[in-house]
Short mmCIF file of C-alpha atoms in Angstrom, two decimals:
data_model
loop_
_atom_site.label_atom_id
_atom_site.label_comp_id
_atom_site.label_asym_id
_atom_site.label_seq_id
_atom_site.Cartn_x
_atom_site.Cartn_y
_atom_site.Cartn_z
CA UNK A 1 0.54 13.11 13.72
CA UNK A 2 -3.16 13.95 13.37
CA UNK A 3 -3.99 16.19 10.44
CA UNK A 4 -5.72 19.56 10.69
CA UNK A 5 -9.44 19.87 11.39
CA UNK A 6 -10.41 21.09 7.95
CA UNK A 7 -12.42 19.81 5.04
CA UNK A 8 -10.62 17.19 2.98
CA UNK A 9 -8.65 18.65 0.14
CA UNK A 10 -5.29 17.97 -1.45
CA UNK A 11 -2.23 20.05 -1.83
CA UNK A 12 -2.44 21.20 -5.42
CA UNK A 13 0.51 22.01 -7.61
CA UNK A 14 0.31 24.05 -10.83
CA UNK A 15 -1.09 22.00 -13.63
CA UNK A 16 -2.80 19.49 -11.36
CA UNK A 17 -6.38 19.05 -10.26
CA UNK A 18 -7.66 18.40 -6.76
CA UNK A 19 -8.41 14.76 -6.05
CA UNK A 20 -10.76 15.02 -3.10
CA UNK A 21 -14.39 14.27 -2.54
CA UNK A 22 -16.66 11.48 -3.72
CA UNK A 23 -17.16 10.82 -7.38
CA UNK A 24 -15.47 9.04 -10.26
CA UNK A 25 -11.81 8.19 -10.13
CA UNK A 26 -9.51 11.04 -11.21
CA UNK A 27 -8.03 8.51 -13.64
CA UNK A 28 -10.77 9.64 -16.03
CA UNK A 29 -9.93 13.34 -15.81
CA UNK A 30 -6.43 14.63 -15.08
CA UNK A 31 -3.39 12.71 -16.37
CA UNK A 32 -1.03 13.74 -13.55
CA UNK A 33 -2.33 14.72 -10.14
CA UNK A 34 -1.23 15.02 -6.55
CA UNK A 35 -3.19 13.24 -3.82
CA UNK A 36 -1.89 14.86 -0.65
CA UNK A 37 -2.96 17.04 2.22
CA UNK A 38 -1.27 19.30 4.71
CA UNK A 39 -0.55 16.38 7.03
CA UNK A 40 -0.47 12.58 6.94
CA UNK A 41 -4.05 12.15 8.18
CA UNK A 42 -5.45 14.49 5.54
CA UNK A 43 -3.29 12.81 2.91
CA UNK A 44 -4.89 9.47 3.84
CA UNK A 45 -8.34 10.98 3.31
CA UNK A 46 -7.43 12.45 -0.08
CA UNK A 47 -5.62 9.29 -1.22
CA UNK A 48 -8.56 7.21 -0.02
CA UNK A 49 -10.97 9.29 -2.05
CA UNK A 50 -8.76 8.64 -5.06
CA UNK A 51 -8.57 4.87 -4.67
CA UNK A 52 -12.01 4.10 -3.23
CA UNK A 53 -14.25 7.17 -3.52
CA UNK A 54 -17.55 5.54 -2.56
CA UNK A 55 -16.44 2.84 -0.11
CA UNK A 56 -18.40 2.35 3.10
CA UNK A 57 -15.75 0.01 4.49
CA UNK A 58 -12.43 1.48 5.66
CA UNK A 59 -9.16 0.17 7.04
CA UNK A 60 -7.42 2.12 9.81
CA UNK A 61 -3.71 1.90 10.59
CA UNK A 62 -1.27 3.78 12.77
CA UNK A 63 1.69 4.87 10.64
CA UNK A 64 3.04 7.42 13.11
CA UNK A 65 3.01 5.42 16.35
CA UNK A 66 6.52 4.01 16.23
CA UNK A 67 8.51 1.42 14.30
CA UNK A 68 6.44 -1.64 15.22
CA UNK A 69 3.10 0.03 14.54
CA UNK A 70 4.37 1.12 11.13
CA UNK A 71 5.77 -2.34 10.39
CA UNK A 72 2.46 -4.00 11.26
CA UNK A 73 0.67 -1.67 8.84
CA UNK A 74 3.01 -2.06 5.87
CA UNK A 75 1.31 -5.18 4.52
CA UNK A 76 -2.18 -3.69 4.54
CA UNK A 77 -2.53 -2.92 0.82
CA UNK A 78 -3.69 -6.34 -0.47
CA UNK A 79 -6.15 -6.63 2.43
CA UNK A 80 -7.62 -3.19 1.73
CA UNK A 81 -7.91 -3.94 -1.99
CA UNK A 82 -9.67 -7.25 -1.31
CA UNK A 83 -12.21 -5.42 0.84
CA UNK A 84 -12.57 -2.47 -1.56
CA UNK A 85 -11.55 -0.14 1.22
CA UNK A 86 -9.33 2.93 1.55
CA UNK A 87 -6.57 3.04 4.16
CA UNK A 88 -7.00 5.86 6.67
CA UNK A 89 -4.59 6.93 9.39
CA UNK A 90 -5.38 6.96 13.06
CA UNK A 91 -3.46 7.67 16.23
CA UNK A 92 -2.92 5.29 19.12
CA UNK A 93 -5.67 6.75 21.29
CA UNK A 94 -7.68 9.04 19.01
CA UNK A 95 -8.99 9.41 15.47
CA UNK A 96 -7.85 12.61 13.74
CA UNK A 97 -10.72 15.03 13.14
CA UNK A 98 -10.28 15.03 9.38
CA UNK A 99 -10.45 11.21 9.30
CA UNK A 100 -13.50 11.19 11.57
CA UNK A 101 -15.22 13.61 9.20
CA UNK A 102 -14.44 11.41 6.22
CA UNK A 103 -15.87 8.37 8.03
CA UNK A 104 -19.10 10.27 8.70
CA UNK A 105 -19.29 11.64 5.14
CA UNK A 106 -18.80 8.15 3.71
CA UNK A 107 -21.45 6.72 6.03
CA UNK A 108 -19.01 3.98 6.93
CA UNK A 109 -20.59 0.78 8.24
CA UNK A 110 -17.50 -1.42 8.66
CA UNK A 111 -14.05 -0.45 9.92
CA UNK A 112 -11.06 -2.77 10.11
CA UNK A 113 -8.30 -1.84 12.54
CA UNK A 114 -4.86 -3.23 11.74
CA UNK A 115 -2.40 -3.71 14.58
CA UNK A 116 -2.29 -4.58 18.24
CA UNK A 117 -3.96 -2.54 20.97
CA UNK A 118 -0.52 -1.08 21.67
CA UNK A 119 -0.61 0.40 18.15
CA UNK A 120 -4.30 1.29 17.99
CA UNK A 121 -5.94 1.35 21.40
CA UNK A 122 -9.51 0.56 22.49
CA UNK A 123 -10.35 4.28 22.54
CA UNK A 124 -10.18 4.30 18.75
CA UNK A 125 -12.72 1.46 18.58
CA UNK A 126 -15.04 3.41 20.86
CA UNK A 127 -14.64 6.55 18.77
CA UNK A 128 -15.51 4.68 15.57
CA UNK A 129 -18.73 3.37 17.10
CA UNK A 130 -19.62 6.87 18.24
CA UNK A 131 -19.26 7.98 14.60
CA UNK A 132 -21.92 5.48 13.53
CA UNK A 133 -19.73 2.58 12.47
CA UNK A 134 -21.73 -0.54 13.28
CA UNK A 135 -19.04 -3.17 12.69
CA UNK A 136 -15.50 -2.68 14.06
CA UNK A 137 -13.03 -5.53 13.62
CA UNK A 138 -9.34 -5.87 14.35
CA UNK A 139 -6.64 -7.73 12.40
CA UNK A 140 -3.53 -8.46 14.45
CA UNK A 141 -1.14 -11.22 15.24
CA UNK A 142 0.80 -9.46 17.96
CA UNK A 143 3.85 -8.65 15.81
CA UNK A 144 4.65 -7.68 12.22
CA UNK A 145 5.16 -11.25 11.02
CA UNK A 146 1.94 -12.61 12.47
CA UNK A 147 -0.09 -9.56 11.51
CA UNK A 148 1.08 -9.89 7.90
CA UNK A 149 -0.06 -13.51 7.95
CA UNK A 150 -3.46 -12.55 9.35
CA UNK A 151 -3.83 -9.83 6.70
CA UNK A 152 -3.00 -12.30 3.94
CA UNK A 153 -5.56 -14.79 5.23
CA UNK A 154 -8.14 -12.02 5.64
CA UNK A 155 -7.53 -10.76 2.12
CA UNK A 156 -8.30 -14.21 0.73
CA UNK A 157 -11.85 -13.97 2.07
CA UNK A 158 -12.50 -10.36 1.09
CA UNK A 159 -15.45 -9.59 -1.20
CA UNK A 160 -13.08 -8.51 -3.98
CA UNK A 161 -10.41 -11.15 -3.48
CA UNK A 162 -11.17 -13.06 -6.70
CA UNK A 163 -9.94 -16.54 -7.46
CA UNK A 164 -6.82 -17.81 -5.70
CA UNK A 165 -3.78 -17.55 -7.95
CA UNK A 166 -1.58 -19.77 -5.74
CA UNK A 167 1.10 -17.06 -6.03
CA UNK A 168 2.42 -14.79 -3.29
CA UNK A 169 5.00 -12.12 -2.58
CA UNK A 170 7.56 -12.74 0.15
CA UNK A 171 9.26 -9.61 1.45
CA UNK A 172 11.80 -8.80 4.19
CA UNK A 173 10.23 -7.76 7.46
CA UNK A 174 13.46 -6.67 9.13
CA UNK A 175 13.98 -2.95 9.85
CA UNK A 176 15.10 -0.75 6.97
CA UNK A 177 13.32 -2.64 4.18
CA UNK A 178 10.15 -0.55 3.90
CA UNK A 179 10.72 0.49 0.28
CA UNK A 180 10.84 -3.11 -0.93
CA UNK A 181 7.78 -3.98 1.15
CA UNK A 182 5.81 -1.02 -0.23
CA UNK A 183 6.60 -1.83 -3.87
CA UNK A 184 5.61 -5.47 -3.38
CA UNK A 185 2.48 -4.58 -1.38
CA UNK A 186 1.26 -2.28 -4.15
CA UNK A 187 1.74 -4.90 -6.85
CA UNK A 188 0.24 -7.60 -4.63
CA UNK A 189 -2.83 -5.42 -4.11
CA UNK A 190 -3.12 -4.69 -7.83
CA UNK A 191 -2.96 -8.38 -8.77
CA UNK A 192 -4.82 -9.99 -5.88
CA UNK A 193 -1.83 -11.83 -4.42
CA UNK A 194 -1.01 -12.27 -0.73
CA UNK A 195 1.99 -10.56 0.85
CA UNK A 196 3.96 -12.29 3.61
CA UNK A 197 7.07 -11.44 5.62
CA UNK A 198 10.36 -13.24 5.97
CA UNK A 199 13.77 -12.15 7.24
CA UNK A 200 17.49 -12.69 7.57
CA UNK A 201 17.11 -15.40 10.19
CA UNK A 202 14.69 -17.48 8.15
CA UNK A 203 11.06 -17.82 7.14
CA UNK A 204 8.90 -17.53 10.28
CA UNK A 205 6.58 -20.38 11.16
CA UNK A 206 3.52 -18.10 10.89
CA UNK A 207 4.50 -17.27 7.32
CA UNK A 208 4.94 -20.93 6.41
CA UNK A 209 1.57 -21.76 7.94
CA UNK A 210 -0.11 -19.00 5.95
CA UNK A 211 1.48 -20.26 2.73
CA UNK A 212 0.06 -23.71 3.46
CA UNK A 213 -3.39 -22.34 4.26
CA UNK A 214 -3.46 -20.26 1.09
CA UNK A 215 -2.17 -23.20 -0.97
CA UNK A 216 0.61 -21.05 -2.42
CA UNK A 217 2.87 -22.92 -4.83
CA UNK A 218 4.83 -20.05 -6.39
CA UNK A 219 6.55 -17.20 -4.56
CA UNK A 220 8.17 -13.96 -5.74
CA UNK A 221 10.88 -12.95 -3.28
CA UNK A 222 11.58 -9.22 -3.19
CA UNK A 223 14.95 -8.25 -1.75
CA UNK A 224 18.63 -9.03 -2.03
CA UNK A 225 20.28 -12.20 -0.68
CA UNK A 226 21.68 -10.04 2.10
CA UNK A 227 18.21 -9.44 3.54
CA UNK A 228 16.57 -12.68 2.36
CA UNK A 229 19.37 -15.31 2.33
CA UNK A 230 19.02 -17.98 -0.31
CA UNK A 231 19.53 -20.80 2.18
CA UNK A 232 16.50 -19.75 4.21
CA UNK A 233 14.21 -20.22 1.22
CA UNK A 234 14.57 -23.98 1.23
CA UNK A 235 12.03 -23.98 4.08
CA UNK A 236 9.40 -22.95 1.54
CA UNK A 237 9.28 -26.49 0.15
CA UNK A 238 7.88 -27.76 3.41
CA UNK A 239 4.98 -25.32 3.03
CA UNK A 240 4.09 -26.60 -0.45
CA UNK A 241 5.93 -23.97 -2.47
CA UNK A 242 7.46 -25.62 -5.53
CA UNK A 243 8.95 -22.60 -7.30
CA UNK A 244 10.29 -19.21 -6.33
CA UNK A 245 12.09 -16.36 -8.02
CA UNK A 246 13.94 -13.37 -6.67
CA UNK A 247 13.30 -9.81 -7.80
CA UNK A 248 15.86 -7.15 -6.95
CA UNK A 249 17.43 -4.23 -8.76
CA UNK A 250 20.74 -2.43 -8.41
CA UNK A 251 18.93 0.58 -6.90
CA UNK A 252 15.69 1.21 -5.02
CA UNK A 253 14.25 2.79 -8.16
CA UNK A 254 15.11 -0.24 -10.27
CA UNK A 255 13.73 -2.67 -7.68
CA UNK A 256 10.34 -0.92 -7.75
CA UNK A 257 10.10 -1.19 -11.54
CA UNK A 258 11.35 -4.79 -11.43
CA UNK A 259 8.60 -5.71 -8.98
CA UNK A 260 5.99 -4.24 -11.31
CA UNK A 261 7.49 -6.11 -14.26
CA UNK A 262 7.51 -9.38 -12.32
CA UNK A 263 3.71 -9.25 -11.98
CA UNK A 264 3.33 -10.04 -15.67
CA UNK A 265 0.59 -8.99 -18.10
CA UNK A 266 -2.13 -9.16 -15.43
CA UNK A 267 -0.89 -5.99 -13.76
CA UNK A 268 -3.28 -3.04 -14.33
CA UNK A 269 -1.29 -0.04 -15.52
CA UNK A 270 -4.15 2.34 -16.28
CA UNK A 271 -3.09 4.28 -13.20
CA UNK A 272 0.41 4.42 -11.74
CA UNK A 273 1.37 5.78 -8.33
CA UNK A 274 4.48 7.78 -7.52
CA UNK A 275 5.89 8.61 -4.11
CA UNK A 276 9.19 9.53 -2.51
CA UNK A 277 11.82 6.84 -2.43
CA UNK A 278 13.87 8.83 0.05
CA UNK A 279 11.59 8.75 3.11
CA UNK A 280 9.85 5.68 4.56
CA UNK A 281 6.99 7.61 6.13
CA UNK A 282 3.18 7.49 6.12
CA UNK A 283 3.01 8.59 2.49
CA UNK A 284 4.90 5.46 1.41
CA UNK A 285 2.34 3.24 3.11
CA UNK A 286 -0.59 5.23 1.68
CA UNK A 287 0.89 5.12 -1.82
CA UNK A 288 1.21 1.34 -1.64
CA UNK A 289 -2.48 1.10 -0.72
CA UNK A 290 -3.70 2.72 -3.94
CA UNK A 291 -4.12 -0.67 -5.60
CA UNK A 292 -1.91 0.16 -8.55
CA UNK A 293 1.81 -0.21 -9.40
CA UNK A 294 4.05 1.92 -7.19
CA UNK A 295 7.11 3.68 -8.59
CA UNK A 296 9.62 5.73 -6.62
CA UNK A 297 11.03 9.15 -7.28
CA UNK A 298 13.42 11.69 -5.81
CA UNK A 299 12.22 15.07 -4.60
CA UNK A 300 13.23 16.94 -7.75
CA UNK A 301 13.23 14.56 -10.72
CA UNK A 302 12.39 11.12 -12.01
CA UNK A 303 15.14 8.49 -11.62
CA UNK A 304 16.11 6.71 -14.83
CA UNK A 305 14.28 3.40 -14.16
CA UNK A 306 11.09 5.24 -13.19
CA UNK A 307 11.17 7.44 -16.28
CA UNK A 308 11.84 4.43 -18.49
CA UNK A 309 8.89 2.54 -17.03
CA UNK A 310 6.52 5.47 -17.59
CA UNK A 311 7.77 5.86 -21.15
CA UNK A 312 7.28 2.18 -21.85
CA UNK A 313 3.73 1.71 -20.54
CA UNK A 314 0.48 3.35 -21.62
CA UNK A 315 -1.08 4.96 -18.56
CA UNK A 316 -4.16 7.12 -18.22
CA UNK A 317 -3.17 8.67 -14.90
CA UNK A 318 -0.14 9.16 -12.67
CA UNK A 319 -1.03 9.86 -9.04
CA UNK A 320 1.64 11.38 -6.79
CA UNK A 321 0.97 10.51 -3.15
CA UNK A 322 3.29 12.94 -1.41
CA UNK A 323 3.18 16.62 -0.43
CA UNK A 324 5.33 19.16 -2.29
CA UNK A 325 7.92 19.02 0.46
CA UNK A 326 8.67 15.40 -0.44
CA UNK A 327 7.98 15.43 -4.19
CA UNK A 328 8.20 18.79 -5.89
CA UNK A 329 6.06 20.05 -8.76
CA UNK A 330 8.97 19.45 -11.15
CA UNK A 331 8.37 15.71 -10.74
CA UNK A 332 4.73 16.07 -11.78
CA UNK A 333 5.84 18.00 -14.84
CA UNK A 334 8.43 15.34 -15.66
CA UNK A 335 5.82 12.60 -15.30
CA UNK A 336 3.49 14.47 -17.61
CA UNK A 337 6.12 14.79 -20.32
CA UNK A 338 7.49 11.26 -19.85
CA UNK A 339 4.35 9.16 -19.54
CA UNK A 340 3.08 7.25 -22.54
CA UNK A 341 -0.60 8.19 -22.77
CA UNK A 342 -3.43 5.81 -23.57
CA UNK A 343 -4.68 6.23 -27.12
#
């Protein structure tokens, strides 16, 4: 739902520093911080100021407009990273006041809308233009599978896309798999790899076509054989994919760390993002769009795999994208004592 009409500012827990407003990344200041507001829209503004403080291009998604709108938005992270843009939340027919204010403050010139007009209606486009946005574009394929393909193709032409690696993440697009998608989307964004959707019934034609267009030869499949059956993967050969590997852990916490590990030495770990692994809500999507590895936590303490990852990697900053109701201050304290600081 739309956030309150107030100036952007995060929910601050003891021992943390606010992460709002333009300026250098908090990764240079406070080792553990919370990027969250009093509602999802405000959280998107605060998280956006953390990941892309000076961007004049933004990406808008609807994470509260129903299951299909949310599913269409879940693959947005690599696209946003390739365009150097934060992900902000909008409604179906209106832009929350706090998001509108951030757009004006940023002097945004280009806005990308992700999703069909059923998810984000024409009224939002009109509102963006009234706020001074000169270029408004939409990325959609009509459903989650096609939209993910369009996002992957759009990311490849973004100003920060870099050289093609010929590697991609393939994740389950069926309902109930948002945690796996978020972990893969975050790592894909951090490493400049496309993210595409598959499912129990097989690899969709739009996904295979995107793999061909992107000249992908190696795929990392995130998810168990129950959600991505091994027999369906043979279709990848017809799209030019010569090798694939599966990444899955015994728990959701372990899968998130396994996805980060699968990225290899090219994964930037200067900043790590934490969010709740218990709720697949807007915060999960926003956390995945931070452009850094995403780890999952409970409300009150760090799961074993998450704590082990933090202890084993030198990080300058841990950013918690979740309000205190989802991730309590005790988790921030645990991250502070567990993390292995950069020397």
